Amino acid sequence: MLEDKRIRVIIGHYGSGKSEFSVNYAVRLAEMGRKVALADLDVVNMYFRSREKAKELEGLGIKVIGSQVNTPAIEVPSISAEVYAPLQDSSYDLILDVGGDQVGARALGRYVDYFVDGKYDMFFILNANRAETQTVDKVLEYMKKIEDVSRAKVTGLVNNTHLLKATTVEDILRGQKLALEVEEKTGIELKYVSALESIIPELPSDLKGEILPIKLFLRDEWML
Amino acid sequence: MSKILMKGNEAIGAAAIQAGCRYFFGYPITPQSELPEYMARELPKVGGVYLQAESEVAAINMVYGAAGSGARVMTSSSSPGMSLKQEGISYIAGAELPCLIVNIMRGGPGLGSIQPSQTDYFQATRGGGNGDYRLVVYAPSDVQEMVDLIIEGFDVADQYRNPVMIAGDGMIGQMMEPVEFKTPVRRELAEKDWATTGTNGERERNIINSLYINPEDLEQHNIRLQAKYDLIKQNEVKVESYNIEDAELVIAAYGTTARIAKTAIAKLEEEGYKIGLIRPITLWPYPYDEFKKINPNCKAVLTAEMNTGQMIDDVKIAVEGKYPVHFYGRTGGMSPTPEEFIENIKKILGGEK
């Protein structure tokens, strides 16, 4: 995780778990003593966005950037200019939590100058339990569409296959198989396997990719 | 088929297509826009038509036309958009046409907010349009139940020739949950011999209409409609209840609020409280009879909604004055927490155990 590039762009199909991954990744980095900024660039969905947890994350020392209009429910596609600070200030580790699909990725366009080869990572979040990303071809289609719009390249895959709190080891292994097939076809490395903390002890020890334990920040206790 | 993860709004679309819906007319509005997006993408693949109308008013009248020609058709919107559809809904009910209408409710009144609410209970159950008409109104409390009710709802609409409404809140539209598409049990349905499909010169014309020039005829039409509504009341009530026979307090709640209530009930049980739940799945017809099964020694009924108190009227009708009826609600797009339930219930029951 510490070897990832300073700017990490988190993309994927909507509903694949980008925001939970981003938040957990940010928390982990902050725990390792890094100076972390998390920019929520989601201008597509108005619910379940990482900025909803800004207070909690700021308590952990993470700088959270969302819209310059300070209300979680605002329905205008505005992103704070503050994003430029951690993009330019190399003392920050920056995570860009991008909205779903190519529509969400459009928000990346204005930052294209910062996506210089070798200076950023762009992680594709893959959830094999989402109807639209269950085959290699469909995953490649989403990846290409998002790359085209963002004018940046995917540098790593994340197997984030889950069924929320009902996730089983089988779900994760099915996603792992799909992610490895995508890796073989594209040469893009499977970098992370993200899974609920409670499931991790049951996972095989030889899984490819670093395991990122997930704590559900965005789901209330009464949710599945 | 195994479970997959779907967002509520997508699952509505998938369920409708599985139920044989091939026509969708609508207009985007948060928090239900993923549904028209899904239909725009998926309906053409199955030979259907998605059409974004110029307004909600146009969309509901397109539904009116398609339903009149016998098609399985739906529309969807969120609260302010649903207000615009009310005239058309009254016409469709008056002309006795089947269709499915989805309302993913947000905060009101007026343009309100884009966050979840249940503030359209009155509109859905009391008729937002004019005239003595009723909609069958389902209030699913999770995405799986919403899928199942949509599939059944299309059949119910056809069986009674009446519009069916799915009343969900923004939370259920936006939430990701595991869903399984089972092979649905379908009802035996009559041929739509009333539909305007062309006579080929072989039969009398079918007429779809809600205008009756002669008041005697309109009175007869209304008497027939009421007889149909009575039949729906007899046959179509759906309710889930939990532990109401020996509860010291019963919560009445629907949709997302009922789920939050369940979490509160489980926590209170650990502290020795006996709390029951009545969760109407049909908001109309309302499960009045279920309240007759409540423990006679129950101390109170607590109505909980994401509004300032709408279903509470039905709860008061249902309990017939036997128990005091309390209310707890959040509104404006705010959702209650289990802790708020617990605090309120303890206050009603007179403090800690």
Coordinates of C-alpha atoms in Angstrom, one line a residue:
Chain A
M1 CA 0.0 0.0 0.0
L2 CA 2.9 2.3 0.8
E3 CA 4.4 1.5 -2.6
D4 CA 1.3 2.6 -4.5
K5 CA 1.7 5.9 -6.3
R6 CA 1.0 9.1 -4.3
I7 CA -2.2 9.8 -6.3
R8 CA -4.6 6.9 -6.3
V9 CA -7.7 7.1 -8.5
I10 CA -10.5 4.7 -7.5
I11 CA -12.9 3.8 -10.4
G12 CA -15.4 1.1 -11.3
H13 CA -19.0 0.2 -12.1
Y14 CA -21.4 2.0 -9.8
G15 CA -22.3 -0.1 -6.8
S16 CA -19.0 -2.0 -6.9
G17 CA -17.9 -0.6 -3.6
K18 CA -15.6 2.2 -4.6
S19 CA -16.4 4.4 -1.7
E20 CA -16.1 1.8 1.0
F21 CA -12.8 0.7 -0.5
S22 CA -11.6 4.4 -0.7
V23 CA -12.6 5.1 2.9
N24 CA -11.0 2.0 4.3
Y25 CA -7.8 2.5 2.2
A26 CA -7.6 6.1 3.4
V27 CA -8.0 5.0 7.1
R28 CA -5.4 2.4 6.7
L29 CA -2.9 4.8 5.2
A30 CA -3.6 7.3 7.9
E31 CA -3.0 4.6 10.5
M32 CA 0.4 4.0 8.9
G33 CA 1.2 7.7 9.7
R34 CA 0.7 9.1 6.2
K35 CA -0.8 12.6 5.6
V36 CA -4.0 11.6 3.7
A37 CA -6.5 13.5 1.7
L38 CA -9.7 11.8 0.4
A39 CA -11.5 13.7 -2.4
D40 CA -15.0 12.5 -3.1
L41 CA -15.5 13.3 -6.8
D42 CA -18.9 11.5 -7.1
V43 CA -21.3 13.9 -8.9
V44 CA -23.6 11.1 -10.1
N45 CA -25.0 9.5 -6.9
M46 CA -26.4 11.6 -4.1
Y47 CA -26.6 8.8 -1.5
F48 CA -23.9 6.7 0.2
R49 CA -21.0 9.0 -0.7
S50 CA -17.8 9.0 1.3
R51 CA -18.2 12.7 2.2
E52 CA -21.1 11.7 4.4
K53 CA -18.4 10.3 6.8
A54 CA -16.2 13.4 6.6
K55 CA -16.5 14.1 10.4
E56 CA -15.5 10.6 11.3
L57 CA -12.6 10.6 8.9
E58 CA -11.4 14.0 9.9
G59 CA -11.2 12.7 13.4
L60 CA -8.7 10.1 12.1
G61 CA -6.7 12.9 10.6
I62 CA -7.9 12.5 7.0
K63 CA -8.6 15.6 5.0
V64 CA -12.0 15.1 3.2
I65 CA -12.9 17.1 0.2
G66 CA -16.3 17.1 -1.5
S67 CA -18.4 19.9 -3.0
Q68 CA -17.6 23.5 -2.1
V69 CA -21.3 23.8 -1.2
N70 CA -21.3 22.3 2.2
T71 CA -24.3 20.1 2.3
P72 CA -24.3 16.3 1.7
A73 CA -27.5 16.4 -0.3
I74 CA -26.7 19.0 -2.9
E75 CA -27.7 18.0 -6.4
V76 CA -25.3 20.1 -8.4
P77 CA -22.2 18.6 -10.0
S78 CA -19.7 20.8 -8.2
I79 CA -16.4 19.8 -6.8
S80 CA -14.3 22.0 -4.5
A81 CA -11.2 23.6 -6.0
E82 CA -9.5 22.4 -2.9
V83 CA -8.8 19.1 -4.7
Y84 CA -5.9 20.9 -6.4
A85 CA -4.1 21.3 -3.0
P86 CA -3.3 17.6 -2.4
L87 CA -2.8 17.1 -6.2
Q88 CA 0.0 19.6 -6.1
D89 CA 1.3 19.3 -2.6
S90 CA 3.4 16.1 -2.7
S91 CA 3.4 15.8 1.1
Y92 CA -0.1 14.4 0.7
D93 CA -1.2 10.9 -0.2
L94 CA -4.3 11.5 -2.2
I95 CA -7.2 9.2 -2.9
L96 CA -9.7 10.2 -5.5
D97 CA -13.0 8.4 -4.9
V98 CA -14.7 8.7 -8.4
G99 CA -18.4 8.3 -9.2
G100 CA -19.6 5.2 -11.0
D101 CA -19.1 4.2 -14.6
Q102 CA -17.9 6.4 -17.4
V103 CA -20.4 9.0 -16.3
G104 CA -18.8 9.4 -12.9
A105 CA -15.3 9.3 -14.4
R106 CA -16.0 12.4 -16.5
A107 CA -15.3 14.4 -13.3
L108 CA -11.6 13.3 -13.7
G109 CA -11.2 15.2 -17.0
R110 CA -10.2 18.5 -15.4
Y111 CA -7.3 16.8 -13.5
V112 CA -5.8 15.1 -16.5
D113 CA -2.6 17.1 -16.3
Y114 CA -1.8 15.3 -13.0
F115 CA -2.2 11.9 -14.5
V116 CA 1.4 11.5 -15.7
D117 CA 2.6 7.9 -16.2
G118 CA 4.3 6.6 -13.1
K119 CA 2.9 9.4 -10.9
Y120 CA -0.5 7.9 -10.3
D121 CA -2.3 4.6 -9.8
M122 CA -5.8 4.0 -11.0
F123 CA -7.5 1.0 -9.3
F124 CA -10.5 -0.7 -10.9
I125 CA -12.9 -2.0 -8.3
L126 CA -14.4 -5.3 -9.4
N127 CA -17.4 -6.8 -7.8
A128 CA -18.4 -10.1 -9.5
N129 CA -21.7 -10.1 -7.7
R130 CA -22.9 -7.0 -9.7
A131 CA -25.1 -8.0 -12.6
E132 CA -23.1 -5.9 -15.1
T133 CA -19.6 -7.1 -14.2
Q134 CA -19.8 -10.9 -14.1
T135 CA -17.8 -11.7 -17.2
V136 CA -14.3 -10.8 -18.5
D137 CA -15.8 -9.1 -21.5
K138 CA -18.2 -6.9 -19.5
V139 CA -15.4 -5.9 -17.1
L140 CA -13.2 -5.0 -20.0
E141 CA -16.0 -3.0 -21.5
Y142 CA -16.4 -0.9 -18.4
M143 CA -12.7 -0.5 -17.9
K144 CA -12.3 0.8 -21.5
K145 CA -15.2 3.2 -21.2
I146 CA -13.9 4.7 -18.0
E147 CA -10.3 4.9 -19.3
D148 CA -11.5 6.7 -22.5
V149 CA -13.4 9.3 -20.5
S150 CA -10.8 9.8 -17.8
R151 CA -7.9 9.8 -20.2
A152 CA -6.0 7.8 -17.7
K153 CA -4.9 4.1 -17.5
V154 CA -6.0 1.4 -15.0
T155 CA -2.8 0.3 -13.2
G156 CA -4.3 -2.2 -10.8
L157 CA -7.3 -4.4 -10.1
V158 CA -9.2 -4.8 -6.8
N159 CA -11.2 -7.9 -6.2
N160 CA -14.0 -6.4 -4.1
T161 CA -16.6 -9.1 -4.7
H162 CA -19.1 -9.1 -1.9
L163 CA -22.8 -9.4 -0.9
L164 CA -22.6 -6.8 1.8
K165 CA -22.9 -8.4 5.3
A166 CA -23.9 -11.8 3.7
T167 CA -20.6 -12.2 1.8
T168 CA -19.1 -15.7 1.8
V169 CA -15.6 -17.0 1.0
E170 CA -17.1 -18.4 -2.2
D171 CA -18.2 -15.0 -3.3
I172 CA -14.6 -13.7 -2.9
L173 CA -13.1 -16.7 -4.6
R174 CA -15.5 -16.3 -7.6
G175 CA -14.4 -12.7 -7.9
Q176 CA -10.8 -13.7 -7.5
K177 CA -11.1 -16.1 -10.5
L178 CA -12.7 -13.3 -12.6
A179 CA -10.1 -10.8 -11.6
L180 CA -7.3 -13.2 -12.5
E181 CA -8.8 -13.8 -15.9
V182 CA -9.0 -10.0 -16.4
E183 CA -5.3 -9.8 -15.3
E184 CA -4.3 -12.4 -17.8
K185 CA -6.1 -10.8 -20.6
T186 CA -4.9 -7.2 -19.9
G187 CA -1.6 -7.6 -18.0
I188 CA -3.0 -5.3 -15.4
E189 CA -2.0 -6.7 -12.0
L190 CA -4.5 -7.8 -9.4
K191 CA -3.3 -5.7 -6.5
Y192 CA -5.9 -5.9 -3.7
V193 CA -8.5 -8.3 -2.3
S194 CA -10.8 -6.3 -0.1
A195 CA -13.1 -8.2 2.3
L196 CA -15.0 -7.8 5.5
E197 CA -12.7 -8.1 8.5
S198 CA -14.7 -11.1 9.8
I199 CA -14.2 -13.2 6.7
I200 CA -10.5 -12.6 6.3
P201 CA -9.4 -15.5 8.6
E202 CA -11.4 -17.9 6.4
L203 CA -9.6 -16.9 3.2
P204 CA -6.9 -19.1 1.7
S205 CA -3.5 -17.8 2.5
D206 CA -2.1 -17.9 -1.0
L207 CA -4.5 -15.4 -2.6
K208 CA -2.9 -13.1 -5.1
G209 CA -3.0 -9.5 -4.0
E210 CA -2.7 -7.6 -0.7
I211 CA -5.7 -8.1 1.6
L212 CA -7.4 -4.9 2.6
P213 CA -9.8 -5.5 5.6
I214 CA -13.1 -3.6 5.1
K215 CA -15.1 -2.1 7.9
L216 CA -18.5 -0.9 6.6
F217 CA -18.4 2.9 7.1
L218 CA -21.4 3.8 4.9
R219 CA -24.0 1.2 5.9
D220 CA -26.1 1.8 9.0
E221 CA -26.4 -1.1 11.5
W222 CA -29.9 -1.9 10.4
M223 CA -28.9 -2.4 6.7
L224 CA -28.2 -5.8 5.2
Chain B
M1 CA -30.3 -18.2 -10.1
S2 CA -28.0 -17.1 -7.3
K3 CA -28.1 -13.8 -5.5
I4 CA -26.6 -10.7 -7.1
L5 CA -26.1 -7.3 -5.7
M6 CA -28.4 -4.7 -7.1
K7 CA -29.4 -1.1 -6.3
G8 CA -33.1 -0.8 -5.5
N9 CA -33.8 1.3 -8.6
E10 CA -32.1 -1.2 -10.9
A11 CA -33.9 -4.1 -9.3
I12 CA -37.2 -2.4 -10.0
G13 CA -36.4 -2.3 -13.7
A14 CA -35.2 -5.9 -13.8
A15 CA -38.3 -7.1 -11.9
A16 CA -40.6 -5.2 -14.3
I17 CA -38.9 -6.7 -17.4
Q18 CA -39.1 -10.1 -15.8
A19 CA -42.8 -9.5 -15.2
G20 CA -43.3 -8.8 -18.9
C21 CA -43.4 -5.0 -18.8
R22 CA -42.2 -3.8 -22.2
Y23 CA -43.1 -0.1 -22.1
F24 CA -41.8 2.6 -19.8
F25 CA -42.7 6.3 -20.0
G26 CA -41.1 8.6 -17.5
Y27 CA -39.0 11.6 -16.6
P28 CA -35.9 11.6 -14.5
I29 CA -35.9 12.8 -10.9
T30 CA -33.6 12.0 -8.0
P31 CA -33.7 9.6 -6.2
Q32 CA -35.1 7.3 -8.8
S33 CA -33.2 8.2 -12.0
E34 CA -31.3 4.9 -12.1
L35 CA -34.6 3.3 -13.0
P36 CA -35.3 5.2 -16.2
E37 CA -31.6 4.8 -17.0
Y38 CA -31.9 1.1 -16.6
M39 CA -35.0 0.9 -18.7
A40 CA -33.5 3.0 -21.4
R41 CA -30.6 0.6 -21.6
E42 CA -32.5 -2.7 -21.1
L43 CA -36.0 -2.4 -22.7
P44 CA -34.7 -2.1 -26.3
K45 CA -32.9 -5.4 -25.8
V46 CA -36.1 -7.2 -25.2
G47 CA -38.1 -5.5 -27.9
G48 CA -39.6 -3.0 -25.6
V49 CA -39.9 0.8 -25.7
Y50 CA -38.4 3.3 -23.3
L51 CA -39.5 6.9 -23.9
Q52 CA -38.5 9.9 -21.9
A53 CA -41.5 12.1 -22.0
E54 CA -41.4 15.9 -22.0
S55 CA -42.8 15.9 -18.5
E56 CA -44.4 13.7 -15.9
V57 CA -47.9 14.8 -17.1
A58 CA -47.1 13.5 -20.6
A59 CA -45.5 10.3 -19.2
I60 CA -48.6 9.3 -17.2
N61 CA -50.8 10.0 -20.2
M62 CA -48.6 7.8 -22.4
V63 CA -49.1 5.1 -19.7
Y64 CA -52.8 5.7 -20.0
G65 CA -52.7 5.1 -23.8
A66 CA -50.4 2.1 -23.7
A67 CA -52.5 0.5 -20.9
G68 CA -55.7 1.1 -22.9
S69 CA -54.2 -0.9 -25.7
G70 CA -53.5 -3.8 -23.4
A71 CA -49.8 -3.4 -22.9
R72 CA -47.9 -4.1 -19.7
V73 CA -46.7 -0.6 -18.9
M74 CA -45.1 1.4 -16.1
T75 CA -43.9 4.7 -15.0
S76 CA -41.9 6.0 -12.1
S77 CA -41.1 9.2 -10.3
S78 CA -40.3 10.7 -7.0
S79 CA -42.6 12.8 -4.9
P80 CA -42.9 16.2 -6.7
G81 CA -43.1 14.3 -10.0
M82 CA -45.7 12.0 -8.6
S83 CA -47.8 15.1 -7.8
L84 CA -47.8 16.0 -11.5
K85 CA -49.0 12.5 -12.4
Q86 CA -52.1 12.7 -10.2
E87 CA -54.6 13.8 -12.9
G88 CA -53.5 11.0 -15.2
I89 CA -53.7 8.4 -12.4
S90 CA -57.3 9.4 -11.6
Y91 CA -58.1 9.0 -15.3
I92 CA -56.5 5.6 -15.5
A93 CA -58.3 4.5 -12.3
G94 CA -61.6 5.9 -13.8
A95 CA -61.1 4.1 -17.1
E96 CA -60.1 0.9 -15.1
L97 CA -56.7 0.3 -16.7
P98 CA -53.9 -1.8 -15.3
C99 CA -50.4 -0.2 -14.9
L100 CA -47.6 0.0 -12.4
I101 CA -46.6 3.3 -10.9
V102 CA -43.4 3.6 -8.8
N103 CA -42.9 6.4 -6.3
I104 CA -39.5 6.6 -4.7
M105 CA -40.4 9.2 -2.1
R106 CA -38.2 12.1 -1.1
G107 CA -38.7 15.0 1.3
G108 CA -41.5 17.5 0.8
P109 CA -43.7 19.5 0.5
G110 CA -42.9 21.2 -2.8
L111 CA -39.6 20.5 -4.3
G112 CA -38.4 19.5 -0.9
S113 CA -35.2 17.5 -0.7
I114 CA -33.6 14.5 -2.5
Q115 CA -33.2 12.5 0.7
P116 CA -35.6 9.6 1.7
S117 CA -39.0 10.2 3.1
Q118 CA -42.5 8.6 3.4
T119 CA -44.4 11.8 3.1
D120 CA -46.7 10.7 0.2
Y121 CA -48.7 8.2 2.3
F122 CA -51.8 10.5 2.2
Q123 CA -51.4 11.0 -1.6
A124 CA -51.0 7.3 -2.2
T125 CA -53.8 6.0 0.0
R126 CA -56.3 8.9 0.0
G127 CA -56.1 9.7 -3.7
G128 CA -54.0 12.6 -5.0
G129 CA -56.3 12.9 -7.9
N130 CA -60.0 13.6 -8.0
G131 CA -62.9 11.2 -7.5
D132 CA -63.7 8.1 -5.5
Y133 CA -60.8 5.9 -6.6
R134 CA -58.3 3.6 -5.0
L135 CA -54.8 2.4 -5.9
V136 CA -53.4 -0.8 -4.6
V137 CA -50.3 0.5 -2.7
Y138 CA -47.4 -1.7 -1.8
A139 CA -44.6 -0.5 0.7
P140 CA -41.7 -2.9 0.3
S141 CA -39.1 -2.8 3.1
D142 CA -36.2 -4.4 1.3
V143 CA -35.0 -4.7 -2.3
Q144 CA -35.9 -8.4 -2.5
E145 CA -39.5 -7.8 -1.3
M146 CA -39.7 -4.9 -3.8
V147 CA -38.8 -7.2 -6.7
D148 CA -41.4 -9.8 -5.6
L149 CA -44.1 -7.2 -5.2
I150 CA -43.4 -5.6 -8.6
I151 CA -43.8 -9.0 -10.3
E152 CA -47.0 -9.8 -8.4
G153 CA -48.2 -6.1 -8.7
F154 CA -48.4 -6.3 -12.5
D155 CA -50.7 -9.4 -12.2
V156 CA -52.8 -7.7 -9.5
A157 CA -53.2 -4.6 -11.8
D158 CA -54.3 -6.9 -14.6
Q159 CA -56.6 -9.0 -12.5
Y160 CA -58.5 -6.0 -11.1
R161 CA -57.9 -3.6 -14.0
N162 CA -56.6 -1.1 -11.6
P163 CA -53.4 0.9 -11.2
V164 CA -50.9 -0.5 -8.6
M165 CA -48.4 1.7 -6.8
I166 CA -45.1 0.8 -5.3
A167 CA -44.3 3.3 -2.6
G168 CA -40.7 3.1 -1.7
D169 CA -38.5 5.7 0.0
G170 CA -35.3 7.1 -1.4
M171 CA -33.3 4.8 0.8
I172 CA -34.7 1.6 -0.8
G173 CA -34.3 3.1 -4.3
Q174 CA -30.6 3.9 -3.6
M175 CA -29.6 1.0 -1.4
M176 CA -27.6 -1.9 -2.7
E177 CA -28.9 -5.3 -1.5
P178 CA -28.6 -8.9 -2.5
V179 CA -31.5 -10.0 -4.8
E180 CA -32.6 -13.3 -6.2
F181 CA -34.8 -13.6 -9.2
K182 CA -36.9 -16.7 -8.6
T183 CA -39.4 -18.1 -11.0
P184 CA -42.4 -16.1 -10.1
V185 CA -45.8 -17.6 -9.3
R186 CA -48.1 -16.1 -11.9
R187 CA -51.9 -15.6 -11.5
E188 CA -54.5 -16.9 -13.9
L189 CA -55.4 -13.8 -15.9
A190 CA -58.3 -13.2 -18.2
E191 CA -57.7 -12.1 -21.8
K192 CA -57.8 -8.3 -22.2
D193 CA -60.8 -8.3 -24.4
W194 CA -61.5 -4.7 -23.5
A195 CA -58.3 -3.4 -25.0
T196 CA -58.2 -1.1 -28.0
T197 CA -56.3 -3.4 -30.3
G198 CA -58.2 -2.8 -33.5
T199 CA -61.5 -4.4 -34.5
N200 CA -60.4 -5.8 -37.9
G201 CA -64.1 -5.1 -38.7
E202 CA -64.9 -8.2 -36.7
R203 CA -66.2 -6.9 -33.4
E204 CA -67.7 -3.8 -31.7
R205 CA -65.3 -1.0 -30.9
N206 CA -63.7 -1.0 -27.4
I207 CA -63.8 2.4 -25.8
I208 CA -61.4 3.6 -23.1
N209 CA -62.9 6.5 -21.2
S210 CA -63.5 8.1 -17.9
L211 CA -66.2 10.6 -19.0
Y212 CA -69.8 9.8 -18.3
I213 CA -72.2 12.4 -19.6
N214 CA -75.2 10.9 -17.8
P215 CA -75.0 11.1 -14.0
E216 CA -77.0 7.8 -13.6
D217 CA -74.4 6.0 -15.6
L218 CA -71.5 7.6 -13.6
E219 CA -73.2 6.6 -10.4
Q220 CA -73.5 3.0 -11.6
H221 CA -69.8 3.1 -12.7
N222 CA -68.8 4.3 -9.2
I223 CA -70.9 1.5 -7.5
R224 CA -69.1 -1.0 -9.7
L225 CA -65.7 0.5 -8.8
Q226 CA -66.5 0.3 -5.1
A227 CA -67.6 -3.3 -5.4
K228 CA -64.2 -4.0 -7.0
Y229 CA -62.4 -2.1 -4.2
D230 CA -64.3 -4.2 -1.7
L231 CA -63.0 -7.4 -3.4
I232 CA -59.5 -6.0 -3.3
K233 CA -59.9 -5.3 0.4
Q234 CA -61.0 -8.9 0.9
N235 CA -58.3 -10.6 -1.2
E236 CA -55.1 -8.5 -1.3
V237 CA -54.2 -7.3 2.2
K238 CA -50.6 -8.1 3.0
V239 CA -49.0 -7.5 6.4
E240 CA -46.1 -8.8 8.4
S241 CA -46.4 -8.9 12.2
Y242 CA -44.1 -9.9 14.9
N243 CA -44.8 -10.8 18.5
I244 CA -48.0 -8.8 18.8
E245 CA -49.9 -11.3 20.9
D246 CA -47.8 -10.6 24.0
A247 CA -46.2 -7.3 23.4
E248 CA -46.2 -4.5 25.9
L249 CA -45.9 -2.1 23.1
V250 CA -46.5 -2.5 19.3
I251 CA -44.7 -0.4 16.7
A252 CA -46.6 0.2 13.5
A253 CA -44.2 1.0 10.7
Y254 CA -43.7 0.3 7.0
G255 CA -40.9 0.3 4.4
T256 CA -37.4 1.3 5.6
T257 CA -38.7 2.6 8.9
A258 CA -40.0 -0.9 9.8
R259 CA -36.5 -2.2 9.3
I260 CA -35.0 0.3 11.6
A261 CA -37.7 -0.5 14.1
K262 CA -36.7 -4.2 13.9
T263 CA -33.2 -3.4 14.9
A264 CA -34.5 -1.4 17.9
I265 CA -36.9 -4.3 18.9
A266 CA -34.0 -6.8 18.9
K267 CA -32.0 -4.5 21.1
L268 CA -34.9 -3.9 23.5
E269 CA -35.5 -7.6 23.8
E270 CA -32.0 -8.0 25.2
E271 CA -33.0 -5.6 27.9
G272 CA -36.2 -7.6 28.7
Y273 CA -38.8 -5.5 26.8
K274 CA -41.4 -7.2 24.7
I275 CA -42.0 -5.1 21.7
G276 CA -44.2 -6.2 18.7
L277 CA -44.4 -4.9 15.2
I278 CA -47.1 -4.6 12.6
R279 CA -45.7 -3.8 9.2
P280 CA -48.3 -3.1 6.6
I281 CA -47.0 -4.3 3.2
T282 CA -50.2 -3.0 1.5
L283 CA -50.8 0.6 2.6
W284 CA -54.1 0.2 0.7
P285 CA -55.9 -2.0 1.4
Y286 CA -54.8 -1.4 4.9
P287 CA -54.4 -4.3 7.3
Y288 CA -56.9 -3.0 9.9
D289 CA -57.8 -6.5 11.2
E290 CA -54.2 -7.3 12.2
F291 CA -54.5 -4.7 15.0
K292 CA -57.3 -6.8 16.5
K293 CA -54.8 -9.5 17.4
I294 CA -52.7 -7.2 19.6
N295 CA -52.3 -8.3 23.3
P296 CA -55.3 -6.7 25.2
N297 CA -52.8 -5.7 27.9
C298 CA -50.6 -3.9 25.5
K299 CA -49.8 -0.4 26.9
A300 CA -49.4 1.5 23.6
V301 CA -49.1 1.5 19.9
L302 CA -46.2 3.6 18.4
T303 CA -46.6 4.7 14.8
A304 CA -43.3 5.5 13.2
E305 CA -42.9 7.1 9.8
M306 CA -40.5 9.3 7.9
N307 CA -43.0 12.1 7.9
T308 CA -44.9 14.1 10.5
G309 CA -47.7 11.5 11.0
Q310 CA -49.8 10.2 8.1
M311 CA -50.4 6.5 8.6
I312 CA -51.2 7.3 12.2
D313 CA -54.8 8.1 11.0
D314 CA -55.1 4.5 9.8
V315 CA -53.6 3.1 13.0
K316 CA -56.1 5.1 15.1
I317 CA -59.0 3.7 12.9
A318 CA -57.5 0.2 13.4
V319 CA -57.1 0.2 17.2
E320 CA -60.6 1.6 17.7
G321 CA -59.5 3.5 20.8
K322 CA -58.3 0.4 22.7
Y323 CA -54.7 1.6 23.1
P324 CA -53.1 5.0 23.2
V325 CA -51.5 5.8 19.8
H326 CA -48.1 7.6 19.9
F327 CA -46.1 8.9 17.0
Y328 CA -42.4 9.2 16.3
G329 CA -41.1 10.5 13.0
R330 CA -38.3 12.2 11.2
T331 CA -38.9 14.2 8.2
G332 CA -37.3 16.5 5.5
G333 CA -35.2 13.6 4.3
M334 CA -33.9 12.5 7.7
S335 CA -34.1 8.9 8.8
P336 CA -34.7 7.7 12.3
T337 CA -32.0 5.6 14.1
P338 CA -32.7 2.5 16.3
E339 CA -31.5 4.5 19.3
E340 CA -34.2 7.1 18.8
F341 CA -36.8 4.3 18.7
I342 CA -35.4 2.9 21.9
E343 CA -35.4 6.2 23.7
N344 CA -39.0 6.9 22.7
I345 CA -40.3 3.5 23.6
K346 CA -38.7 3.7 27.1
K347 CA -40.3 7.1 27.6
I348 CA -43.7 5.7 26.6
L349 CA -43.3 2.7 28.9
G350 CA -42.1 4.8 31.8
G351 CA -38.4 4.6 32.0
E352 CA -35.7 1.9 32.3
K353 CA -36.4 -1.7 33.3

